[in-house]
Amino acid sequence: GAVVSQHPSRVICKSGTSVKIECRSLDFQATTMFWYRQFPKKSLMLMATSNEGSKATYEQGVEKDKFLINHASLTLSTLTVTSAHPEDSSFYICSAAPGQIEAFFGQGTRLTVV
Amino acid sequence: AQKVTQAQTEISVVEKEDVTLDCVYETRDTTYYLFWYKQPPSGELVFLIRRNSFDEQNEISGRYSWNFQKSTSSFNFTITASQVVDSAVYFCALSEVNTGFQKLVFGTGTRLLVSP
């Protein structure tokens, strides 16, 4: 299957700083990527749809100024958590799709804000 | 609106027992996909199966089997002769043609604990 790589797998940052998470499709091009968030022992919730060359589409309740998404190329989308706070601590996972049907998930990033 | 319900929050079994994880979904679309993923403690999502709405045939893969019944909007997952390595959180998910097949709506997950 197609490979999606996410980096870093774990990150600890201080409150008030920003952290960037990368999602790369390694062996295919993806015009669309997706970012999900998972609180501890909770389900995965879609945060936003990342569109190559255009603005991301955010789900209701997700602060676009807080979670900046950039999809500058067909193989890379980045999620930047700006001015992170402890409540932003979560597991963030991306997915990318080579076609119209199947999306492949990255390994996820566990963010801890201290 | 699309919704996936996994009523079982946590299931504990002893090794070699069979266990069934329930999944009930809601959708207005006639064309959709259903998924099961395994999430071990490390966090990554391990793809188990994808089934489209036009294929109600049950599937078996080793110790895993899936029962898809459109009449009850259910897509249940059975592990036969469970093993300790099966311990994980299992998510059922749905995607629809109207919102894009790549975009998944997940259930709340079922934590499976298999003890020796």
PDB file of N, CA and C in Angstrom, chain B residues 13-108:
ATOM      1  N   VAL B  13     -11.410 -10.197  27.634  1.00  0.00           N
ATOM      2  CA  VAL B  13     -11.569 -11.630  27.393  1.00  0.00           C
ATOM      3  C   VAL B  13     -10.279 -12.331  27.791  1.00  0.00           C
ATOM      4  N   VAL B  14     -10.385 -13.617  27.902  1.00  0.00           N
ATOM      5  CA  VAL B  14      -9.232 -14.452  28.164  1.00  0.00           C
ATOM      6  C   VAL B  14      -8.784 -15.038  26.831  1.00  0.00           C
ATOM      7  N   GLU B  15      -7.499 -15.191  26.722  1.00  0.00           N
ATOM      8  CA  GLU B  15      -6.933 -15.729  25.488  1.00  0.00           C
ATOM      9  C   GLU B  15      -7.700 -16.973  25.027  1.00  0.00           C
ATOM     10  N   LYS B  16      -7.854 -17.055  23.720  1.00  0.00           N
ATOM     11  CA  LYS B  16      -8.522 -18.154  23.019  1.00  0.00           C
ATOM     12  C   LYS B  16     -10.038 -17.999  22.962  1.00  0.00           C
ATOM     13  N   GLU B  17     -10.550 -17.037  23.672  1.00  0.00           N
ATOM     14  CA  GLU B  17     -11.988 -16.769  23.550  1.00  0.00           C
ATOM     15  C   GLU B  17     -12.261 -16.059  22.234  1.00  0.00           C
ATOM     16  N   ASP B  18     -13.470 -16.230  21.712  1.00  0.00           N
ATOM     17  CA  ASP B  18     -13.915 -15.456  20.561  1.00  0.00           C
ATOM     18  C   ASP B  18     -14.551 -14.166  21.081  1.00  0.00           C
ATOM     19  N   VAL B  19     -14.397 -13.107  20.308  1.00  0.00           N
ATOM     20  CA  VAL B  19     -14.975 -11.831  20.735  1.00  0.00           C
ATOM     21  C   VAL B  19     -15.519 -11.096  19.517  1.00  0.00           C
ATOM     22  N   THR B  20     -16.669 -10.462  19.689  1.00  0.00           N
ATOM     23  CA  THR B  20     -17.279  -9.687  18.613  1.00  0.00           C
ATOM     24  C   THR B  20     -17.390  -8.242  19.017  1.00  0.00           C
ATOM     25  N   LEU B  21     -16.897  -7.381  18.152  1.00  0.00           N
ATOM     26  CA  LEU B  21     -16.975  -5.937  18.356  1.00  0.00           C
ATOM     27  C   LEU B  21     -18.091  -5.396  17.464  1.00  0.00           C
ATOM     28  N   ASP B  22     -18.987  -4.660  18.077  1.00  0.00           N
ATOM     29  CA  ASP B  22     -20.158  -4.186  17.349  1.00  0.00           C
ATOM     30  C   ASP B  22     -19.921  -2.800  16.736  1.00  0.00           C
ATOM     31  N   CYS B  23     -20.546  -2.580  15.605  1.00  0.00           N
ATOM     32  CA  CYS B  23     -20.490  -1.285  14.944  1.00  0.00           C
ATOM     33  C   CYS B  23     -21.819  -1.047  14.248  1.00  0.00           C
ATOM     34  N   VAL B  24     -22.445   0.069  14.570  1.00  0.00           N
ATOM     35  CA  VAL B  24     -23.688   0.467  13.925  1.00  0.00           C
ATOM     36  C   VAL B  24     -23.461   1.836  13.296  1.00  0.00           C
ATOM     37  N   TYR B  25     -23.927   2.007  12.095  1.00  0.00           N
ATOM     38  CA  TYR B  25     -23.665   3.265  11.397  1.00  0.00           C
ATOM     39  C   TYR B  25     -24.964   3.902  10.918  1.00  0.00           C
ATOM     40  N   GLU B  26     -24.863   5.199  10.670  1.00  0.00           N
ATOM     41  CA  GLU B  26     -25.987   5.945  10.109  1.00  0.00           C
ATOM     42  C   GLU B  26     -25.484   6.750   8.919  1.00  0.00           C
ATOM     43  N   THR B  27     -26.206   6.682   7.840  1.00  0.00           N
ATOM     44  CA  THR B  27     -25.875   7.473   6.672  1.00  0.00           C
ATOM     45  C   THR B  27     -27.097   7.616   5.791  1.00  0.00           C
ATOM     46  N   ARG B  28     -27.160   8.722   5.068  1.00  0.00           N
ATOM     47  CA  ARG B  28     -28.251   8.923   4.113  1.00  0.00           C
ATOM     48  C   ARG B  28     -27.824   8.512   2.716  1.00  0.00           C
ATOM     49  N   ASP B  29     -26.528   8.324   2.548  1.00  0.00           N
ATOM     50  CA  ASP B  29     -26.028   7.937   1.243  1.00  0.00           C
ATOM     51  C   ASP B  29     -26.281   6.452   0.974  1.00  0.00           C
ATOM     52  N   THR B  30     -26.441   6.129  -0.276  1.00  0.00           N
ATOM     53  CA  THR B  30     -26.549   4.726  -0.653  1.00  0.00           C
ATOM     54  C   THR B  30     -25.185   4.173  -1.047  1.00  0.00           C
ATOM     55  N   THR B  31     -24.251   5.080  -1.256  1.00  0.00           N
ATOM     56  CA  THR B  31     -22.891   4.669  -1.617  1.00  0.00           C
ATOM     57  C   THR B  31     -21.943   5.125  -0.528  1.00  0.00           C
ATOM     58  N   TYR B  32     -21.337   4.178   0.137  1.00  0.00           N
ATOM     59  CA  TYR B  32     -20.453   4.516   1.249  1.00  0.00           C
ATOM     60  C   TYR B  32     -19.475   3.367   1.468  1.00  0.00           C
ATOM     61  N   TYR B  33     -18.467   3.641   2.305  1.00  0.00           N
ATOM     62  CA  TYR B  33     -17.503   2.630   2.683  1.00  0.00           C
ATOM     63  C   TYR B  33     -17.476   2.496   4.199  1.00  0.00           C
ATOM     64  N   LEU B  34     -17.235   1.312   4.646  1.00  0.00           N
ATOM     65  CA  LEU B  34     -17.064   1.023   6.062  1.00  0.00           C
ATOM     66  C   LEU B  34     -15.673   0.454   6.289  1.00  0.00           C
ATOM     67  N   PHE B  35     -15.093   0.812   7.416  1.00  0.00           N
ATOM     68  CA  PHE B  35     -13.719   0.426   7.723  1.00  0.00           C
ATOM     69  C   PHE B  35     -13.625  -0.095   9.149  1.00  0.00           C
ATOM     70  N   TRP B  36     -12.600  -0.886   9.369  1.00  0.00           N
ATOM     71  CA  TRP B  36     -12.147  -1.207  10.713  1.00  0.00           C
ATOM     72  C   TRP B  36     -10.656  -0.946  10.778  1.00  0.00           C
ATOM     73  N   TYR B  37     -10.248  -0.292  11.880  1.00  0.00           N
ATOM     74  CA  TYR B  37      -8.841  -0.037  12.146  1.00  0.00           C
ATOM     75  C   TYR B  37      -8.500  -0.531  13.539  1.00  0.00           C
ATOM     76  N   LYS B  38      -7.264  -0.942  13.681  1.00  0.00           N
ATOM     77  CA  LYS B  38      -6.728  -1.329  14.981  1.00  0.00           C
ATOM     78  C   LYS B  38      -5.729  -0.267  15.416  1.00  0.00           C
ATOM     79  N   GLN B  39      -5.828   0.169  16.665  1.00  0.00           N
ATOM     80  CA  GLN B  39      -4.871   1.141  17.183  1.00  0.00           C
ATOM     81  C   GLN B  39      -4.186   0.554  18.406  1.00  0.00           C
ATOM     82  N   PRO B  40      -2.972   0.050  18.236  1.00  0.00           N
ATOM     83  CA  PRO B  40      -2.223  -0.470  19.381  1.00  0.00           C
ATOM     84  C   PRO B  40      -1.752   0.686  20.257  1.00  0.00           C
ATOM     85  N   PRO B  41      -1.169   0.381  21.418  1.00  0.00           N
ATOM     86  CA  PRO B  41      -0.735   1.452  22.328  1.00  0.00           C
ATOM     87  C   PRO B  41       0.226   2.451  21.694  1.00  0.00           C
ATOM     88  N   SER B  42       0.960   2.057  20.699  1.00  0.00           N
ATOM     89  CA  SER B  42       1.894   2.975  20.029  1.00  0.00           C
ATOM     90  C   SER B  42       1.172   4.079  19.276  1.00  0.00           C
ATOM     91  N   GLY B  43      -0.099   3.880  18.967  1.00  0.00           N
ATOM     92  CA  GLY B  43      -0.905   4.956  18.407  1.00  0.00           C
ATOM     93  C   GLY B  43      -1.214   4.884  16.931  1.00  0.00           C
ATOM     94  N   GLU B  44      -0.383   4.208  16.154  1.00  0.00           N
ATOM     95  CA  GLU B  44      -0.658   4.225  14.716  1.00  0.00           C
ATOM     96  C   GLU B  44      -1.941   3.467  14.403  1.00  0.00           C
ATOM     97  N   LEU B  45      -2.555   3.815  13.318  1.00  0.00           N
ATOM     98  CA  LEU B  45      -3.771   3.142  12.887  1.00  0.00           C
ATOM     99  C   LEU B  45      -3.405   2.032  11.904  1.00  0.00           C
ATOM    100  N   VAL B  46      -3.823   0.837  12.244  1.00  0.00           N
ATOM    101  CA  VAL B  46      -3.555  -0.300  11.374  1.00  0.00           C
ATOM    102  C   VAL B  46      -4.841  -0.642  10.631  1.00  0.00           C
ATOM    103  N   PHE B  47      -4.786  -0.536   9.322  1.00  0.00           N
ATOM    104  CA  PHE B  47      -5.955  -0.810   8.492  1.00  0.00           C
ATOM    105  C   PHE B  47      -6.262  -2.303   8.528  1.00  0.00           C
ATOM    106  N   LEU B  48      -7.535  -2.622   8.748  1.00  0.00           N
ATOM    107  CA  LEU B  48      -7.945  -4.025   8.771  1.00  0.00           C
ATOM    108  C   LEU B  48      -8.808  -4.389   7.569  1.00  0.00           C
ATOM    109  N   ILE B  49      -9.808  -3.558   7.290  1.00  0.00           N
ATOM    110  CA  ILE B  49     -10.705  -3.897   6.202  1.00  0.00           C
ATOM    111  C   ILE B  49     -11.446  -2.656   5.711  1.00  0.00           C
ATOM    112  N   ARG B  50     -11.803  -2.660   4.443  1.00  0.00           N
ATOM    113  CA  ARG B  50     -12.684  -1.674   3.854  1.00  0.00           C
ATOM    114  C   ARG B  50     -13.756  -2.433   3.080  1.00  0.00           C
ATOM    115  N   ARG B  51     -14.973  -2.012   3.258  1.00  0.00           N
ATOM    116  CA  ARG B  51     -16.094  -2.686   2.597  1.00  0.00           C
ATOM    117  C   ARG B  51     -16.998  -1.632   1.984  1.00  0.00           C
ATOM    118  N   ASN B  52     -17.357  -1.805   0.710  1.00  0.00           N
ATOM    119  CA  ASN B  52     -18.284  -0.829   0.133  1.00  0.00           C
ATOM    120  C   ASN B  52     -19.723  -1.263   0.340  1.00  0.00           C
ATOM    121  N   SER B  53     -20.609  -0.307   0.214  1.00  0.00           N
ATOM    122  CA  SER B  53     -22.011  -0.524   0.572  1.00  0.00           C
ATOM    123  C   SER B  53     -22.724  -1.506  -0.343  1.00  0.00           C
ATOM    124  N   PHE B  54     -22.138  -1.810  -1.467  1.00  0.00           N
ATOM    125  CA  PHE B  54     -22.790  -2.720  -2.389  1.00  0.00           C
ATOM    126  C   PHE B  54     -22.320  -4.166  -2.215  1.00  0.00           C
ATOM    127  N   ASP B  55     -21.425  -4.356  -1.301  1.00  0.00           N
ATOM    128  CA  ASP B  55     -20.864  -5.687  -1.097  1.00  0.00           C
ATOM    129  C   ASP B  55     -21.169  -6.164   0.310  1.00  0.00           C
ATOM    130  N   GLU B  56     -22.241  -6.912   0.448  1.00  0.00           N
ATOM    131  CA  GLU B  56     -22.632  -7.393   1.771  1.00  0.00           C
ATOM    132  C   GLU B  56     -22.044  -8.747   2.107  1.00  0.00           C
ATOM    133  N   GLN B  57     -21.217  -9.224   1.237  1.00  0.00           N
ATOM    134  CA  GLN B  57     -20.631 -10.527   1.500  1.00  0.00           C
ATOM    135  C   GLN B  57     -19.735 -10.471   2.732  1.00  0.00           C
ATOM    136  N   ASN B  58     -19.881 -11.436   3.599  1.00  0.00           N
ATOM    137  CA  ASN B  58     -19.031 -11.492   4.783  1.00  0.00           C
ATOM    138  C   ASN B  58     -17.610 -11.845   4.383  1.00  0.00           C
ATOM    139  N   GLU B  59     -16.680 -11.401   5.187  1.00  0.00           N
ATOM    140  CA  GLU B  59     -15.278 -11.622   4.868  1.00  0.00           C
ATOM    141  C   GLU B  59     -14.551 -12.271   6.019  1.00  0.00           C
ATOM    142  N   ILE B  60     -13.652 -13.159   5.680  1.00  0.00           N
ATOM    143  CA  ILE B  60     -12.823 -13.828   6.674  1.00  0.00           C
ATOM    144  C   ILE B  60     -11.371 -13.663   6.267  1.00  0.00           C
ATOM    145  N   SER B  61     -10.566 -13.277   7.247  1.00  0.00           N
ATOM    146  CA  SER B  61      -9.132 -13.161   7.008  1.00  0.00           C
ATOM    147  C   SER B  61      -8.420 -13.733   8.218  1.00  0.00           C
ATOM    148  N   GLY B  62      -8.009 -14.947   8.120  1.00  0.00           N
ATOM    149  CA  GLY B  62      -7.359 -15.604   9.250  1.00  0.00           C
ATOM    150  C   GLY B  62      -8.308 -15.726  10.429  1.00  0.00           C
ATOM    151  N   ARG B  63      -7.927 -15.134  11.552  1.00  0.00           N
ATOM    152  CA  ARG B  63      -8.792 -15.196  12.746  1.00  0.00           C
ATOM    153  C   ARG B  63      -9.846 -14.094  12.760  1.00  0.00           C
ATOM    154  N   TYR B  64      -9.767 -13.212  11.790  1.00  0.00           N
ATOM    155  CA  TYR B  64     -10.689 -12.084  11.731  1.00  0.00           C
ATOM    156  C   TYR B  64     -11.836 -12.375  10.764  1.00  0.00           C
ATOM    157  N   SER B  65     -13.012 -11.925  11.134  1.00  0.00           N
ATOM    158  CA  SER B  65     -14.146 -12.012  10.224  1.00  0.00           C
ATOM    159  C   SER B  65     -15.044 -10.809  10.436  1.00  0.00           C
ATOM    160  N   TRP B  66     -15.752 -10.466   9.391  1.00  0.00           N
ATOM    161  CA  TRP B  66     -16.607  -9.298   9.437  1.00  0.00           C
ATOM    162  C   TRP B  66     -17.982  -9.659   8.898  1.00  0.00           C
ATOM    163  N   ASN B  67     -18.998  -9.140   9.573  1.00  0.00           N
ATOM    164  CA  ASN B  67     -20.378  -9.380   9.185  1.00  0.00           C
ATOM    165  C   ASN B  67     -21.040  -8.051   8.881  1.00  0.00           C
ATOM    166  N   PHE B  68     -21.382  -7.850   7.615  1.00  0.00           N
ATOM    167  CA  PHE B  68     -21.973  -6.591   7.168  1.00  0.00           C
ATOM    168  C   PHE B  68     -23.443  -6.848   6.889  1.00  0.00           C
ATOM    169  N   GLN B  69     -24.314  -6.146   7.576  1.00  0.00           N
ATOM    170  CA  GLN B  69     -25.746  -6.300   7.366  1.00  0.00           C
ATOM    171  C   GLN B  69     -26.373  -4.918   7.163  1.00  0.00           C
ATOM    172  N   LYS B  70     -26.738  -4.624   5.944  1.00  0.00           N
ATOM    173  CA  LYS B  70     -27.346  -3.337   5.648  1.00  0.00           C
ATOM    174  C   LYS B  70     -28.708  -3.209   6.305  1.00  0.00           C
ATOM    175  N   SER B  71     -29.405  -4.312   6.471  1.00  0.00           N
ATOM    176  CA  SER B  71     -30.745  -4.260   7.049  1.00  0.00           C
ATOM    177  C   SER B  71     -30.732  -3.704   8.467  1.00  0.00           C
ATOM    178  N   THR B  72     -29.645  -3.928   9.165  1.00  0.00           N
ATOM    179  CA  THR B  72     -29.523  -3.423  10.543  1.00  0.00           C
ATOM    180  C   THR B  72     -28.439  -2.355  10.653  1.00  0.00           C
ATOM    181  N   SER B  73     -27.900  -1.935   9.506  1.00  0.00           N
ATOM    182  CA  SER B  73     -26.830  -0.920   9.480  1.00  0.00           C
ATOM    183  C   SER B  73     -25.712  -1.293  10.430  1.00  0.00           C
ATOM    184  N   SER B  74     -25.277  -2.524  10.334  1.00  0.00           N
ATOM    185  CA  SER B  74     -24.217  -2.980  11.228  1.00  0.00           C
ATOM    186  C   SER B  74     -23.057  -3.591  10.450  1.00  0.00           C
ATOM    187  N   PHE B  75     -21.896  -3.446  11.030  1.00  0.00           N
ATOM    188  CA  PHE B  75     -20.673  -3.987  10.423  1.00  0.00           C
ATOM    189  C   PHE B  75     -19.810  -4.507  11.568  1.00  0.00           C
ATOM    190  N   ASN B  76     -20.137  -5.692  12.024  1.00  0.00           N
ATOM    191  CA  ASN B  76     -19.507  -6.237  13.218  1.00  0.00           C
ATOM    192  C   ASN B  76     -18.246  -7.016  12.887  1.00  0.00           C
ATOM    193  N   PHE B  77     -17.356  -7.031  13.847  1.00  0.00           N
ATOM    194  CA  PHE B  77     -16.022  -7.599  13.675  1.00  0.00           C
ATOM    195  C   PHE B  77     -15.797  -8.671  14.733  1.00  0.00           C
ATOM    196  N   THR B  78     -15.442  -9.856  14.288  1.00  0.00           N
ATOM    197  CA  THR B  78     -15.214 -10.961  15.216  1.00  0.00           C
ATOM    198  C   THR B  78     -13.772 -11.436  15.141  1.00  0.00           C
ATOM    199  N   ILE B  79     -13.183 -11.592  16.309  1.00  0.00           N
ATOM    200  CA  ILE B  79     -11.853 -12.186  16.406  1.00  0.00           C
ATOM    201  C   ILE B  79     -12.033 -13.571  17.017  1.00  0.00           C
ATOM    202  N   THR B  80     -11.587 -14.551  16.311  1.00  0.00           N
ATOM    203  CA  THR B  80     -11.687 -15.929  16.774  1.00  0.00           C
ATOM    204  C   THR B  80     -10.395 -16.315  17.483  1.00  0.00           C
ATOM    205  N   ALA B  81     -10.548 -17.044  18.569  1.00  0.00           N
ATOM    206  CA  ALA B  81      -9.373 -17.503  19.320  1.00  0.00           C
ATOM    207  C   ALA B  81      -8.434 -16.344  19.603  1.00  0.00           C
ATOM    208  N   SER B  82      -8.911 -15.390  20.356  1.00  0.00           N
ATOM    209  CA  SER B  82      -8.171 -14.155  20.597  1.00  0.00           C
ATOM    210  C   SER B  82      -6.799 -14.425  21.215  1.00  0.00           C
ATOM    211  N   GLN B  83      -5.895 -13.496  20.962  1.00  0.00           N
ATOM    212  CA  GLN B  83      -4.532 -13.590  21.485  1.00  0.00           C
ATOM    213  C   GLN B  83      -4.192 -12.288  22.191  1.00  0.00           C
ATOM    214  N   VAL B  84      -3.206 -12.355  23.046  1.00  0.00           N
ATOM    215  CA  VAL B  84      -2.787 -11.165  23.798  1.00  0.00           C
ATOM    216  C   VAL B  84      -2.423 -10.023  22.853  1.00  0.00           C
ATOM    217  N   VAL B  85      -1.839 -10.360  21.723  1.00  0.00           N
ATOM    218  CA  VAL B  85      -1.441  -9.335  20.754  1.00  0.00           C
ATOM    219  C   VAL B  85      -2.626  -8.619  20.109  1.00  0.00           C
ATOM    220  N   ASP B  86      -3.813  -9.159  20.320  1.00  0.00           N
ATOM    221  CA  ASP B  86      -5.002  -8.496  19.794  1.00  0.00           C
ATOM    222  C   ASP B  86      -5.436  -7.327  20.669  1.00  0.00           C
ATOM    223  N   SER B  87      -4.838  -7.202  21.825  1.00  0.00           N
ATOM    224  CA  SER B  87      -5.190  -6.113  22.726  1.00  0.00           C
ATOM    225  C   SER B  87      -4.880  -4.777  22.063  1.00  0.00           C
ATOM    226  N   ALA B  88      -5.893  -3.967  21.945  1.00  0.00           N
ATOM    227  CA  ALA B  88      -5.764  -2.681  21.252  1.00  0.00           C
ATOM    228  C   ALA B  88      -7.120  -1.988  21.308  1.00  0.00           C
ATOM    229  N   VAL B  89      -7.161  -0.790  20.753  1.00  0.00           N
ATOM    230  CA  VAL B  89      -8.438  -0.125  20.544  1.00  0.00           C
ATOM    231  C   VAL B  89      -8.818  -0.322  19.086  1.00  0.00           C
ATOM    232  N   TYR B  90     -10.046  -0.687  18.843  1.00  0.00           N
ATOM    233  CA  TYR B  90     -10.519  -0.945  17.497  1.00  0.00           C
ATOM    234  C   TYR B  90     -11.564   0.106  17.132  1.00  0.00           C
ATOM    235  N   PHE B  91     -11.346   0.706  15.971  1.00  0.00           N
ATOM    236  CA  PHE B  91     -12.254   1.738  15.498  1.00  0.00           C
ATOM    237  C   PHE B  91     -12.981   1.273  14.248  1.00  0.00           C
ATOM    238  N   CYS B  92     -14.271   1.530  14.233  1.00  0.00           N
ATOM    239  CA  CYS B  92     -15.074   1.376  13.043  1.00  0.00           C
ATOM    240  C   CYS B  92     -15.231   2.767  12.440  1.00  0.00           C
ATOM    241  N   ALA B  93     -15.241   2.863  11.118  1.00  0.00           N
ATOM    242  CA  ALA B  93     -15.331   4.177  10.479  1.00  0.00           C
ATOM    243  C   ALA B  93     -16.174   4.093   9.219  1.00  0.00           C
ATOM    244  N   LEU B  94     -16.642   5.264   8.803  1.00  0.00           N
ATOM    245  CA  LEU B  94     -17.543   5.368   7.656  1.00  0.00           C
ATOM    246  C   LEU B  94     -17.098   6.515   6.758  1.00  0.00           C
ATOM    247  N   SER B  95     -17.182   6.332   5.467  1.00  0.00           N
ATOM    248  CA  SER B  95     -17.000   7.450   4.544  1.00  0.00           C
ATOM    249  C   SER B  95     -18.100   7.384   3.498  1.00  0.00           C
ATOM    250  N   GLU B  96     -18.506   8.546   3.009  1.00  0.00           N
ATOM    251  CA  GLU B  96     -19.632   8.631   2.100  1.00  0.00           C
ATOM    252  C   GLU B  96     -19.248   9.304   0.801  1.00  0.00           C
ATOM    253  N   VAL B  97     -20.010   9.025  -0.233  1.00  0.00           N
ATOM    254  CA  VAL B  97     -19.748   9.640  -1.523  1.00  0.00           C
ATOM    255  C   VAL B  97     -19.983  11.149  -1.466  1.00  0.00           C
ATOM    256  N   ASN B  98     -20.981  11.575  -0.712  1.00  0.00           N
ATOM    257  CA  ASN B  98     -21.316  13.003  -0.682  1.00  0.00           C
ATOM    258  C   ASN B  98     -20.246  13.874  -0.043  1.00  0.00           C
ATOM    259  N   THR B  99     -19.593  13.348   0.968  1.00  0.00           N
ATOM    260  CA  THR B  99     -18.565  14.136   1.659  1.00  0.00           C
ATOM    261  C   THR B  99     -17.163  13.748   1.214  1.00  0.00           C
ATOM    262  N   GLY B 100     -17.070  12.756   0.351  1.00  0.00           N
ATOM    263  CA  GLY B 100     -15.759  12.303  -0.118  1.00  0.00           C
ATOM    264  C   GLY B 100     -15.334  11.035   0.584  1.00  0.00           C
ATOM    265  N   PHE B 101     -14.985  10.052  -0.192  1.00  0.00           N
ATOM    266  CA  PHE B 101     -14.645   8.756   0.387  1.00  0.00           C
ATOM    267  C   PHE B 101     -13.386   8.786   1.235  1.00  0.00           C
ATOM    268  N   GLN B 102     -12.548   9.790   1.004  1.00  0.00           N
ATOM    269  CA  GLN B 102     -11.284   9.832   1.744  1.00  0.00           C
ATOM    270  C   GLN B 102     -11.467  10.364   3.160  1.00  0.00           C
ATOM    271  N   LYS B 103     -12.594  10.978   3.427  1.00  0.00           N
ATOM    272  CA  LYS B 103     -12.828  11.620   4.716  1.00  0.00           C
ATOM    273  C   LYS B 103     -13.607  10.654   5.599  1.00  0.00           C
ATOM    274  N   LEU B 104     -13.005  10.261   6.714  1.00  0.00           N
ATOM    275  CA  LEU B 104     -13.609   9.235   7.562  1.00  0.00           C
ATOM    276  C   LEU B 104     -14.250   9.815   8.812  1.00  0.00           C
ATOM    277  N   VAL B 105     -15.375   9.232   9.163  1.00  0.00           N
ATOM    278  CA  VAL B 105     -16.000   9.499  10.454  1.00  0.00           C
ATOM    279  C   VAL B 105     -15.812   8.251  11.299  1.00  0.00           C
ATOM    280  N   PHE B 106     -15.216   8.431  12.462  1.00  0.00           N
ATOM    281  CA  PHE B 106     -14.874   7.301  13.314  1.00  0.00           C
ATOM    282  C   PHE B 106     -15.897   7.112  14.428  1.00  0.00           C
ATOM    283  N   GLY B 107     -16.052   5.867  14.832  1.00  0.00           N
ATOM    284  CA  GLY B 107     -16.766   5.584  16.063  1.00  0.00           C
ATOM    285  C   GLY B 107     -15.867   5.909  17.246  1.00  0.00           C
ATOM    286  N   THR B 108     -16.391   5.711  18.422  1.00  0.00           N
ATOM    287  CA  THR B 108     -15.656   6.065  19.637  1.00  0.00           C
ATOM    288  C   THR B 108     -14.641   5.009  20.042  1.00  0.00           C
TER     289      THR B 108
END
